[in-house]
mmCIF file of C-alpha atoms and ligand atoms in Angstrom:
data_model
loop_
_atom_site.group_PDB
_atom_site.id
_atom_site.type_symbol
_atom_site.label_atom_id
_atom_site.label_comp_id
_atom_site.label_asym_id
_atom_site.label_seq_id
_atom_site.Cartn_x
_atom_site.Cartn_y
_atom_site.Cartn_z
ATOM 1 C CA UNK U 1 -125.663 181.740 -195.844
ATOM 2 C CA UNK U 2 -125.309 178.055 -195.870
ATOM 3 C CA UNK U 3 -121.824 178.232 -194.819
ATOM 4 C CA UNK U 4 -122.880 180.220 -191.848
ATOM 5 C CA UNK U 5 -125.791 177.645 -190.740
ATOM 6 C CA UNK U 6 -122.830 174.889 -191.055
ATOM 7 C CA UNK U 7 -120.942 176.295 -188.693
ATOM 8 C CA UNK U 8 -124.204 177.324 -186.305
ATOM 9 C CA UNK U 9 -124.715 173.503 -186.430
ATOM 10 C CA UNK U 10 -121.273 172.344 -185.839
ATOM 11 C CA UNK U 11 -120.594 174.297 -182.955
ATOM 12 C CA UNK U 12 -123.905 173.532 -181.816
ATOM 13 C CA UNK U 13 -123.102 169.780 -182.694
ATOM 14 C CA UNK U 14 -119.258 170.057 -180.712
ATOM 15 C CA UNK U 15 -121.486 171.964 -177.775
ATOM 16 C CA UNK U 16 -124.153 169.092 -177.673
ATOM 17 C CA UNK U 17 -120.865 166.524 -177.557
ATOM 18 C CA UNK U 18 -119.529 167.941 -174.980
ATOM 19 C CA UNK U 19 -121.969 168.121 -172.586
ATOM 20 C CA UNK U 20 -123.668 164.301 -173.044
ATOM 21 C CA UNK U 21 -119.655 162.768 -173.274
ATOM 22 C CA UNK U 22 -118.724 164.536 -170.140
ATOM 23 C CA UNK U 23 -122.075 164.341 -168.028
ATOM 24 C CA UNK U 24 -120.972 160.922 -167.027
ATOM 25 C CA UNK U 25 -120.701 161.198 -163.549
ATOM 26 C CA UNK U 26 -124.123 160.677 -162.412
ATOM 27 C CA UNK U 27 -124.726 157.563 -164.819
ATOM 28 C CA UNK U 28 -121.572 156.062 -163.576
ATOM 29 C CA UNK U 29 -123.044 156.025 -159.988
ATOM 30 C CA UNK U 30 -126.567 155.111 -160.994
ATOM 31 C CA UNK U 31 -124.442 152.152 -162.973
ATOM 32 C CA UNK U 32 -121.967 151.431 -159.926
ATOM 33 C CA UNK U 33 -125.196 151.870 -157.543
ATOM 34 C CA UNK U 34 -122.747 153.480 -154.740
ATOM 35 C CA UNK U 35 -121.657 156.628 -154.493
ATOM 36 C CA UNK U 36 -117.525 156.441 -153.945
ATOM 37 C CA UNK U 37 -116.760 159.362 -151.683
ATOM 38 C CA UNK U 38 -113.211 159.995 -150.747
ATOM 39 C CA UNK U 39 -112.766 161.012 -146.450
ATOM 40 C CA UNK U 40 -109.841 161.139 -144.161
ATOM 41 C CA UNK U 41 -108.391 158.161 -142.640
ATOM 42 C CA UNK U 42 -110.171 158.887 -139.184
ATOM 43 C CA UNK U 43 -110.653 161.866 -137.810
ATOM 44 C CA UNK U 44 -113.535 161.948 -135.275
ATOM 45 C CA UNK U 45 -116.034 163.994 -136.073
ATOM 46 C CA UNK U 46 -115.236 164.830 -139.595
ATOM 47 C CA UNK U 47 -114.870 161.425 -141.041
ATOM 48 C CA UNK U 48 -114.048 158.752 -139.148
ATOM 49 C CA UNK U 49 -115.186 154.498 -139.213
ATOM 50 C CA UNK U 50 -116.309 152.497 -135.373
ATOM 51 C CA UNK U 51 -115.097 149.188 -135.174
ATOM 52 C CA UNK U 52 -118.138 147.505 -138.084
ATOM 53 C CA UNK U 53 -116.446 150.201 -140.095
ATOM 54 C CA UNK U 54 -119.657 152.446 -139.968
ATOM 55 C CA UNK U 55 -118.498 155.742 -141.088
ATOM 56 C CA UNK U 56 -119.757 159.237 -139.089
ATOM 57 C CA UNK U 57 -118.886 162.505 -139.434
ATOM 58 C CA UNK U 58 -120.138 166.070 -141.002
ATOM 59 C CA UNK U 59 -117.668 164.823 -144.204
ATOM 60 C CA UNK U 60 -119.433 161.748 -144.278
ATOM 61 C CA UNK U 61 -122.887 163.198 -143.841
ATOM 62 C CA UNK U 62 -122.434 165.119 -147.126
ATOM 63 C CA UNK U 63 -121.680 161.913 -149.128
ATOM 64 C CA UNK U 64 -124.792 160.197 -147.371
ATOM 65 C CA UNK U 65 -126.800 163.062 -148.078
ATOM 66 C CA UNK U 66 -125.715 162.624 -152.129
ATOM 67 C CA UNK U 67 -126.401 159.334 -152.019
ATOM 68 C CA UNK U 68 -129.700 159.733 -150.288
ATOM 69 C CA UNK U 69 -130.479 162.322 -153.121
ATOM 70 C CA UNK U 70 -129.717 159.786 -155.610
ATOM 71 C CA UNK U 71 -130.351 156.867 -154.264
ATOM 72 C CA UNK U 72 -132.948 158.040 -151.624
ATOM 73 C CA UNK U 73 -130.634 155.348 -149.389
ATOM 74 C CA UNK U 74 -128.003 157.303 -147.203
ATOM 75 C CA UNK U 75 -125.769 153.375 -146.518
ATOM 76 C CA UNK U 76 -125.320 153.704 -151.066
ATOM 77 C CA UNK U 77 -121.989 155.169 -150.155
ATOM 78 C CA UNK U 78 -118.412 153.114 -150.348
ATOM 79 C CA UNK U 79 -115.566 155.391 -148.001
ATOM 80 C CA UNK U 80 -112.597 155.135 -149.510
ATOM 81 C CA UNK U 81 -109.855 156.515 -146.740
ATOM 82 C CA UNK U 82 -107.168 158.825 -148.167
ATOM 83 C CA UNK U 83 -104.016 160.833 -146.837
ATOM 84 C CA UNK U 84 -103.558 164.238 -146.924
ATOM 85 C CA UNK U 85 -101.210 163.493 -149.642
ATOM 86 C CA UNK U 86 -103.247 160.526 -151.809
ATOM 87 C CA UNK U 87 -106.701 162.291 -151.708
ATOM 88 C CA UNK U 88 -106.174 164.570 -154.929
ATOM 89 C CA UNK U 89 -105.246 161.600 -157.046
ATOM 90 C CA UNK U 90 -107.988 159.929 -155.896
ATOM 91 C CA UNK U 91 -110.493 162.270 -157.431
ATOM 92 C CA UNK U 92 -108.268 162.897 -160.604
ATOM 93 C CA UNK U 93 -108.102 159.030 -161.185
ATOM 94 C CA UNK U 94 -111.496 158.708 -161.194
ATOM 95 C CA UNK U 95 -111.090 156.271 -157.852
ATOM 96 C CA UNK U 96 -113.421 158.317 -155.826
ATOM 97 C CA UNK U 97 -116.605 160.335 -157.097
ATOM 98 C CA UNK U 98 -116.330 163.723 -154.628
ATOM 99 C CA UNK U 99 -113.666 164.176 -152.365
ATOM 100 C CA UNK U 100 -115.289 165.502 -148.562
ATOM 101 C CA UNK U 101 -112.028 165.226 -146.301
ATOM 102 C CA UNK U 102 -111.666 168.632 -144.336
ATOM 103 C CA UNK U 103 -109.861 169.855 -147.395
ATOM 104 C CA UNK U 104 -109.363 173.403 -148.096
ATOM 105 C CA UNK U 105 -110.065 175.537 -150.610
ATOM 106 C CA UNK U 106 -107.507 177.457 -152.110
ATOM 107 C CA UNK U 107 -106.291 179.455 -155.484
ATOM 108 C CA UNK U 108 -103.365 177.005 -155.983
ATOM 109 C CA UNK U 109 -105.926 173.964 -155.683
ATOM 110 C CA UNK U 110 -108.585 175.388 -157.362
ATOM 111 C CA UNK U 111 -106.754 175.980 -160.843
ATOM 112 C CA UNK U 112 -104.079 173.221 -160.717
ATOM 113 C CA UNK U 113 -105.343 170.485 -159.643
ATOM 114 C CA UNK U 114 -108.283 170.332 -162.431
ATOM 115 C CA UNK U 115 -111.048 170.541 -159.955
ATOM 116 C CA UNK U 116 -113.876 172.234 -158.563
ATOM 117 C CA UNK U 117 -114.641 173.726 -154.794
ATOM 118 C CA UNK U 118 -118.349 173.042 -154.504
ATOM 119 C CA UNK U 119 -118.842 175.032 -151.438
ATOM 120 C CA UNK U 120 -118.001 175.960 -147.848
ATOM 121 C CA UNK U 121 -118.885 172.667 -145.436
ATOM 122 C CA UNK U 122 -116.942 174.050 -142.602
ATOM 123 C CA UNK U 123 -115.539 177.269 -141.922
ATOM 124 C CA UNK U 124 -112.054 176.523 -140.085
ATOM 125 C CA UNK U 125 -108.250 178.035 -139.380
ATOM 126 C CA UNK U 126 -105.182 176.387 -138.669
ATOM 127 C CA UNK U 127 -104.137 176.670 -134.779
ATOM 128 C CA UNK U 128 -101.470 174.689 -132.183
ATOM 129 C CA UNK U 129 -101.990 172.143 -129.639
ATOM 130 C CA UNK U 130 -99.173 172.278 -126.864
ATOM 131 C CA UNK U 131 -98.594 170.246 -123.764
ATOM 132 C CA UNK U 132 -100.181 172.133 -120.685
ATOM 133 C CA UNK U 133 -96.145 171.317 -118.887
ATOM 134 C CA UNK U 134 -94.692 173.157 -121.629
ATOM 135 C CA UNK U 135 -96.672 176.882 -120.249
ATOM 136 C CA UNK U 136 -97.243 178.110 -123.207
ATOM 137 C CA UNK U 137 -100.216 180.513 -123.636
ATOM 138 C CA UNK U 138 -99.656 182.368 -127.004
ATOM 139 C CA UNK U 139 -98.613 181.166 -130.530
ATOM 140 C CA UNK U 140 -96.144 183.851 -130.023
ATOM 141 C CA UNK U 141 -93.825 182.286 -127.395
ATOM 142 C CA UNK U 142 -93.005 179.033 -129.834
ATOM 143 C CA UNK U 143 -89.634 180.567 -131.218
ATOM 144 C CA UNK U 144 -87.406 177.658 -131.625
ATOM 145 C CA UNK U 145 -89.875 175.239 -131.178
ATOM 146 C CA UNK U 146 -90.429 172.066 -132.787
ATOM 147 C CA UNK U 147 -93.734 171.536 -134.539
ATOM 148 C CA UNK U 148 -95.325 168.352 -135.941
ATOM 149 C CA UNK U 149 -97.190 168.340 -138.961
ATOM 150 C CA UNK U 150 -99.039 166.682 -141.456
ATOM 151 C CA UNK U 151 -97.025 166.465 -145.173
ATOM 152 C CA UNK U 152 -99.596 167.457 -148.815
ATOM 153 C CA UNK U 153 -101.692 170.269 -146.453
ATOM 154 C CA UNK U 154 -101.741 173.456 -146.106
ATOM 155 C CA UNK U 155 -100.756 173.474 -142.985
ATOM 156 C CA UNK U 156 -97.140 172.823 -144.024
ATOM 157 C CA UNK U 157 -97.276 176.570 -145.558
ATOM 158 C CA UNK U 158 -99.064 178.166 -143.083
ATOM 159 C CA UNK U 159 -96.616 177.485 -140.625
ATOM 160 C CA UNK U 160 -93.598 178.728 -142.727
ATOM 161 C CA UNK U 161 -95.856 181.790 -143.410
ATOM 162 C CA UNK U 162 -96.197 182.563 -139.139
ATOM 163 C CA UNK U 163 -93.031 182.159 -137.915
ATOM 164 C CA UNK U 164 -91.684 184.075 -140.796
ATOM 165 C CA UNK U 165 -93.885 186.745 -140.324
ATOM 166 C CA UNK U 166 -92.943 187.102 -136.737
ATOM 167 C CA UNK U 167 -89.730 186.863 -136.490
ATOM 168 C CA UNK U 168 -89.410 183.608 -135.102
ATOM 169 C CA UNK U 169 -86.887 180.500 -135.700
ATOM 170 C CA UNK U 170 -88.857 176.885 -136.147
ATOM 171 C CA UNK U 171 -87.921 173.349 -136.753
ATOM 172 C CA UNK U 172 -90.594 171.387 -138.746
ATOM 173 C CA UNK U 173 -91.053 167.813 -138.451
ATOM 174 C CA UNK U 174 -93.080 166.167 -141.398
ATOM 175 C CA UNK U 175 -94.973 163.021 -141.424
ATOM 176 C CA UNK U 176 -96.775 161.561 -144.275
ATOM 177 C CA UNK U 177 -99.958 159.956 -141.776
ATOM 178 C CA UNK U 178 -102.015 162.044 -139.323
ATOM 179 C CA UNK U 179 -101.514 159.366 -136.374
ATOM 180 C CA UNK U 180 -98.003 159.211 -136.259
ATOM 181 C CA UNK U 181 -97.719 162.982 -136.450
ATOM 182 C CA UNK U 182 -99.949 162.726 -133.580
ATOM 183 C CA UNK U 183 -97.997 160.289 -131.821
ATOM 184 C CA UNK U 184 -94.804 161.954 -132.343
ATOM 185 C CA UNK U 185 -95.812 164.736 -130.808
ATOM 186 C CA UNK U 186 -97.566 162.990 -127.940
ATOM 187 C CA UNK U 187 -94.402 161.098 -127.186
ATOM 188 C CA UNK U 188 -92.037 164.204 -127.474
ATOM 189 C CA UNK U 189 -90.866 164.283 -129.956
ATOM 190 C CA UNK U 190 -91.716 167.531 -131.340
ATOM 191 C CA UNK U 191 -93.362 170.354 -128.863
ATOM 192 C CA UNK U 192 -95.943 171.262 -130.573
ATOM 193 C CA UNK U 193 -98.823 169.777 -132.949
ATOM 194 C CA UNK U 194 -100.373 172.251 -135.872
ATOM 195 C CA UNK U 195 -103.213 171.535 -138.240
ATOM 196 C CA UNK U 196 -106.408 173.009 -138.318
ATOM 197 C CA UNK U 197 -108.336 173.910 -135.151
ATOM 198 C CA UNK U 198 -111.125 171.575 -135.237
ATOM 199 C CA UNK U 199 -108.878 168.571 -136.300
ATOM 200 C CA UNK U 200 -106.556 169.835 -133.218
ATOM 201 C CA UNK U 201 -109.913 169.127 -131.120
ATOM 202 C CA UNK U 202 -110.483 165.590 -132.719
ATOM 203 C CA UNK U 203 -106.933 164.184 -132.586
ATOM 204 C CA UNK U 204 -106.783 165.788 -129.393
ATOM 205 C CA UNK U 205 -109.559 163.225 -128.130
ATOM 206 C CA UNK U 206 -107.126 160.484 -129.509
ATOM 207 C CA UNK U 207 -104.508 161.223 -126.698
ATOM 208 C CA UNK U 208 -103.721 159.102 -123.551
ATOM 209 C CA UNK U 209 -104.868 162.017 -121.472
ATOM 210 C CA UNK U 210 -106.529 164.761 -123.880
ATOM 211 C CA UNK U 211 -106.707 167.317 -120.932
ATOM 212 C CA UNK U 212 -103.028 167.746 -120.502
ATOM 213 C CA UNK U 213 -103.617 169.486 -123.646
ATOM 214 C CA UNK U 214 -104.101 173.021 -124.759
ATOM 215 C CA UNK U 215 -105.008 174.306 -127.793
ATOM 216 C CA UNK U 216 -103.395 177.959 -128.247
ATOM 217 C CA UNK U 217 -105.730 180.963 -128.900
ATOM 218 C CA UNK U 218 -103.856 181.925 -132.378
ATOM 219 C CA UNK U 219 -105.276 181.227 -135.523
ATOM 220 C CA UNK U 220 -103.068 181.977 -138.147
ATOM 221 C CA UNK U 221 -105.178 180.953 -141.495
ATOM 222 C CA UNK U 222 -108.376 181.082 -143.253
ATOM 223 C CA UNK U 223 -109.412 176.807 -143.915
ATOM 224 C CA UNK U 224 -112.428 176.969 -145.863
ATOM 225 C CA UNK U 225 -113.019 173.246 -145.954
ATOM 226 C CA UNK U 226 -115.171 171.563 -148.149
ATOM 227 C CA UNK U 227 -116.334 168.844 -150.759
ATOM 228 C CA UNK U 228 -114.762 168.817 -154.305
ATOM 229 C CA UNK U 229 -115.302 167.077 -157.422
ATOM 230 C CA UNK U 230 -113.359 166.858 -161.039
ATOM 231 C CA UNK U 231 -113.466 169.478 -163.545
ATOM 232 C CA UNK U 232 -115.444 168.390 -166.558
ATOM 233 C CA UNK U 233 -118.856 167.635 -165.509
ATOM 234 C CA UNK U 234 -120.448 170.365 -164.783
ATOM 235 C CA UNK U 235 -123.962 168.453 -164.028
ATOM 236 C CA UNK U 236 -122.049 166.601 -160.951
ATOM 237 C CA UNK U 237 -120.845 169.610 -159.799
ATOM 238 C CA UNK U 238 -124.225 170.939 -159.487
ATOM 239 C CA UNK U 239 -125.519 167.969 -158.191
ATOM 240 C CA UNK U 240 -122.794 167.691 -155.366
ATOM 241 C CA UNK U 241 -122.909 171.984 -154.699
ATOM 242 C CA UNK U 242 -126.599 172.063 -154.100
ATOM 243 C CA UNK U 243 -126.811 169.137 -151.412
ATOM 244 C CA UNK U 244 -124.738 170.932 -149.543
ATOM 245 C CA UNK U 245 -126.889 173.978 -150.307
ATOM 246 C CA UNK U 246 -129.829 171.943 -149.293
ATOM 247 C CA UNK U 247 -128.609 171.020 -146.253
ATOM 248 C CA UNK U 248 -127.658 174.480 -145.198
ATOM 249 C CA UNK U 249 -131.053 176.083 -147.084
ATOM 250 C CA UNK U 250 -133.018 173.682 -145.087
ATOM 251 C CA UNK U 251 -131.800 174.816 -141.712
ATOM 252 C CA UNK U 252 -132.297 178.390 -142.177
ATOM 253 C CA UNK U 253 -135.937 176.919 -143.736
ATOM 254 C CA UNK U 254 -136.502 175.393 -140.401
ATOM 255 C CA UNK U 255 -136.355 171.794 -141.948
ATOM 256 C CA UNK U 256 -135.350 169.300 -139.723
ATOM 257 C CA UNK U 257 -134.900 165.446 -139.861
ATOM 258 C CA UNK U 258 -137.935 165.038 -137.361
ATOM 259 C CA UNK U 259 -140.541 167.592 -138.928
ATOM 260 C CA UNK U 260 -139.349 166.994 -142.439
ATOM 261 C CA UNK U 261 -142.558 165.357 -143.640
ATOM 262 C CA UNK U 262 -144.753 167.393 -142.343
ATOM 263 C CA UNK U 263 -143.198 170.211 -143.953
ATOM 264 C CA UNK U 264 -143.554 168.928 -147.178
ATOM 265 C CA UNK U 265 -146.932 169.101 -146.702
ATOM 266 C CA UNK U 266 -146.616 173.703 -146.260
ATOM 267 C CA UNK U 267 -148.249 175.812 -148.354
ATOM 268 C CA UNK U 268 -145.643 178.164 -148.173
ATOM 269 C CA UNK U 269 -144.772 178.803 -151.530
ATOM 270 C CA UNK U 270 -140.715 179.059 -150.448
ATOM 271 C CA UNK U 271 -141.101 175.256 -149.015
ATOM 272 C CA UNK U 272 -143.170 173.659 -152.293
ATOM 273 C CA UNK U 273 -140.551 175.125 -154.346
ATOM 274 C CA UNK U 274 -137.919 173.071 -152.086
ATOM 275 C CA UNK U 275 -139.971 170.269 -151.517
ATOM 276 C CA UNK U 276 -140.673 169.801 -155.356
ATOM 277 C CA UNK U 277 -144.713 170.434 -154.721
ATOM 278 C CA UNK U 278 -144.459 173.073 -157.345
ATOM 279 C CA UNK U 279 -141.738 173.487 -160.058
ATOM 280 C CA UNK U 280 -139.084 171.027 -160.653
ATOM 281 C CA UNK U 281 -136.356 172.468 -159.471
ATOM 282 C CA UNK U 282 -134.627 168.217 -158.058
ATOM 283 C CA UNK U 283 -135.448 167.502 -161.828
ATOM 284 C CA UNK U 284 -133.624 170.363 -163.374
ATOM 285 C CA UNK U 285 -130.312 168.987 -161.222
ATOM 286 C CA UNK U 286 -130.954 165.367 -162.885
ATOM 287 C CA UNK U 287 -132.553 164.347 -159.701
ATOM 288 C CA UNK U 288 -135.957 163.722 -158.400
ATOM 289 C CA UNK U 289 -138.392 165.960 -157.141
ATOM 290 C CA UNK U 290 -138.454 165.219 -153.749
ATOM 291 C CA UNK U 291 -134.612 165.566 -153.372
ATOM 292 C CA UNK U 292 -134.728 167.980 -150.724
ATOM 293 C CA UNK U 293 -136.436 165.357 -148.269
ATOM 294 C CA UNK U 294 -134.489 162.831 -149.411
ATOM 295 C CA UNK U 295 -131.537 164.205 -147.746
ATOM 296 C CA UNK U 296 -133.025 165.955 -144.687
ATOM 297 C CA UNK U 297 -134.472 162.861 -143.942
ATOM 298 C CA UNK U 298 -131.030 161.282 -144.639
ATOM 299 C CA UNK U 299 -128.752 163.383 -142.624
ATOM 300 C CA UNK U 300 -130.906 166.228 -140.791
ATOM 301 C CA UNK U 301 -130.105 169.865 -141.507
ATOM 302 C CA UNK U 302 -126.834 171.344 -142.241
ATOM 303 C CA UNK U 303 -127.027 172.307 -138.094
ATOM 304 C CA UNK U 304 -128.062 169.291 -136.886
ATOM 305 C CA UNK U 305 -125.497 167.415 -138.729
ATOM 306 C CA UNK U 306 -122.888 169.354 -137.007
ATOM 307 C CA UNK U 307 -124.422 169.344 -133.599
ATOM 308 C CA UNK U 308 -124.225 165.660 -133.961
ATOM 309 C CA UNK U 309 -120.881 165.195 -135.335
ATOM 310 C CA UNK U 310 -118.571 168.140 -134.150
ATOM 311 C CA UNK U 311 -120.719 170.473 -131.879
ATOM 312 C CA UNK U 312 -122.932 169.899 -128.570
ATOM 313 C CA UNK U 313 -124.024 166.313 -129.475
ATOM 314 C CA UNK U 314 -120.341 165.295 -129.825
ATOM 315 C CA UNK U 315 -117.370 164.549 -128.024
ATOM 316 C CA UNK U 316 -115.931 167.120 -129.735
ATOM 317 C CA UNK U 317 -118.207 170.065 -128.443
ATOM 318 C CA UNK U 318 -117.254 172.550 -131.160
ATOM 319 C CA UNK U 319 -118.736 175.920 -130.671
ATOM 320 C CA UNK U 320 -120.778 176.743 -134.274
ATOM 321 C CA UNK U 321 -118.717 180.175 -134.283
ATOM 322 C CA UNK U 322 -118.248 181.539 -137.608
ATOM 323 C CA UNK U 323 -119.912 178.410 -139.144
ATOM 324 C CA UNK U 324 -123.313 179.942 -137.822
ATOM 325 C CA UNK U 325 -125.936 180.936 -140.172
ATOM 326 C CA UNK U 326 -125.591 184.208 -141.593
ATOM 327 C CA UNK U 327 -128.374 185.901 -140.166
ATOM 328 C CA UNK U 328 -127.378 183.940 -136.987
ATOM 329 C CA UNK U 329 -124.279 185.818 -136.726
ATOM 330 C CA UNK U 330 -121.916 183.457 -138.366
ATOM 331 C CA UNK U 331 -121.001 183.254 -142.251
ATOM 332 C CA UNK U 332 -122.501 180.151 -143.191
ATOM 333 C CA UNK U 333 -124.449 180.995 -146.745
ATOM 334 C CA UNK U 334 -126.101 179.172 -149.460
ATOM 335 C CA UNK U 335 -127.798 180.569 -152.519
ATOM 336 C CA UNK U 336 -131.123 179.730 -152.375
ATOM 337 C CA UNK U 337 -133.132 176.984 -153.900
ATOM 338 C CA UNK U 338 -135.244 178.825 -156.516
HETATM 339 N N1 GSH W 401 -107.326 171.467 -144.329
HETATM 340 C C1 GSH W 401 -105.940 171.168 -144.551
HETATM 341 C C2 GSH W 401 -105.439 170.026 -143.665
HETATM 342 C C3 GSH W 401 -106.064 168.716 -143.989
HETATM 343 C C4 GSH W 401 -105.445 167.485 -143.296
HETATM 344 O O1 GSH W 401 -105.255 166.467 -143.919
HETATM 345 N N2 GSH W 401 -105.168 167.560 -141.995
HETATM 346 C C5 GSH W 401 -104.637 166.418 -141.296
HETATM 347 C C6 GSH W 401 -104.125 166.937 -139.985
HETATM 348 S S1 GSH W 401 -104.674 166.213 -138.569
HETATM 349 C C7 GSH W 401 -105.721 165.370 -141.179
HETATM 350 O O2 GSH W 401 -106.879 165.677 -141.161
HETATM 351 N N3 GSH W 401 -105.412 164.127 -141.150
HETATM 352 C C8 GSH W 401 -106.406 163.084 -140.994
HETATM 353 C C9 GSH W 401 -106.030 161.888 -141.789
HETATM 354 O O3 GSH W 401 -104.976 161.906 -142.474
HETATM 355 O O4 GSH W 401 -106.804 160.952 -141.764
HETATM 356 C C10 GSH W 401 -105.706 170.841 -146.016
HETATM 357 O O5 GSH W 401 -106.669 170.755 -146.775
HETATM 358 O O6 GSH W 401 -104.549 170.678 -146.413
#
């Protein structure tokens, strides 16, 4: 008997040691007071700096809306730029607190890299950008062509995958930094450009004359893009899952950056729940009640952000498309806040 209660209290002891040692993330921001988010190195739209190096973006706006969660201050956020190639050591390193840099989620990434997927920010596929003078109208007419790319993505695969799969003959041309892929293939150099779609429409707006320009009508992969964070604290993982759940929750809620305080005033037993009026569900995260309005306030509504950043509002002028709500007709889901 008493050798069984040691044991109940040393693996209750090892259990209790685990959790407080590796729930360090949050304190080390608190601490820090900034929130170090890893983005891209400029890609409009997603994540990219104007000339006071004021960072935008629908990557961005999940890093503001952390830091408005903890902070309740959207600007507690230092933007560490990272290549395609740079951005996983980042995160292991312990450089940058979440990584939110149009990265997808995959199985390889998922269980080698020793982190965590913390949701769906943007639902996305890889595509081709071609000059208009080449006449090219379908993915399918590219045998033998060049193609630019971007080295440590997915991209790199995808492509191999495609002109595998159909029969084709390719020549890839790597390059380590986005712009000079881009510029390569601007300047000839290869004939076409590949990444994913929406990042075809925002380095497409980089171009001397964007217009000349088409992007093909293939997509050949699923990009699931979204905001990651290290394996071992499972507290920070909840933390950065559910803002992004908030800001999705709280469009399908009807929350919005303008009527935000006056619906935190609802009876609606649905909105005191996510406003913190009743329960303590911000609390039970390691954050405060009023979490919820913290970040709508912050950043606006999963569809607002993107209306800004990528969609209508933007230069960009990204149809929502799959990354509709669900019961809008696209896929865009988040468990909800109860
Ligand atoms: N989603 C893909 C591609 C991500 C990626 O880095 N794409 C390049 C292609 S344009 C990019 O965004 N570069 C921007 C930059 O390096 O700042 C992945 O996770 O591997």
């Amino acid at each position: 008997m008493k050798r069984v209660s040691l044991v109940v209290t040393l693996a209750a002891a090892a259990v209790f040691s685990v959790s407080s040692a590796d729930a360090q993330t949050l304190k080390t921001v608190k601490d820090r007071g900034m929130l170090s988010c890893g983005v891209s190195q400029g890609l409009p739209g997603f994540s990219s700096p104007d000339d006071k190096g004021n960072w935008t973006g629908l990557d961005v706006d999940v890093c503001r809306a952390i830091a408005a969660a903890i902070f309740d201050d959207p600007s507690k956020v230092k933007f560490v730029p990272l290549s395609a190639k740079d951005r996983f050591t980042a995160l292991q390193s312990g450089e940058i607190d979440v990584l939110s840099r149009n990265t997808t989620w995959t199985l390889s990434r998922d269980t080698s890299l020793g982190v965590n997927f913390a949701g769906v920010s943007y639902y996305d596929g890889q595509g081709f950008m071609a000059k208009k003078a080449l006449k090219v109208n379908s993915a399918l007419e590219l045998n033998g062509a060049s193609i630019c790319v971007q080295t440590g993505t997915t991209n790199e695969q995808n492509v191999a995958d495609y002109f595998k799969g159909n029969n084709m003959k390719y020549e890839v041309i790597a390059f380590a930094n986005a712009d000079e892929a881009v510029k390569a293939y601007e300047s000839g150099r290869c004939d076409v450009f590949t990444s994913d779609v929406s990042q075809l429409y925002a380095q497409r707006l980089k171009l001397a004359a964007p217009m000349e320009h088409v992007v093909l009508p293939e997509v050949i992969s699923k990009e699931p893009l979204g905001p990651l964070v290290r394996h071992g604290d499972d507290q920070w993982f909840d933390i950065v899952k559910w803002t992004l759940f908030a800001m999705i929750n709280a469009e399908e809620l009807g929350i919005t950056q303008k009527n935000v305080d006056e619906s935190a005033k609802s009876d609606k037993p649905e909105l005191k729940r996510v406003f913190g009026t009743d329960g303590n569900l911000g609390e039970q995260l390691g954050l405060t009640k009023d979490w919820v309005a913290r970040i709508i306030k912050a950043t606006g509504n999963y569809g607002e952000s993107f209306e800004r950043n990528v969609g209508t509002g933007s230069k960009l002028e990204i149809a929502r498309g799959l990354n509709k709500l669900w019961n809008k007709g696209g896929i865009m889901y988040a468990p909800p806040i109860r």
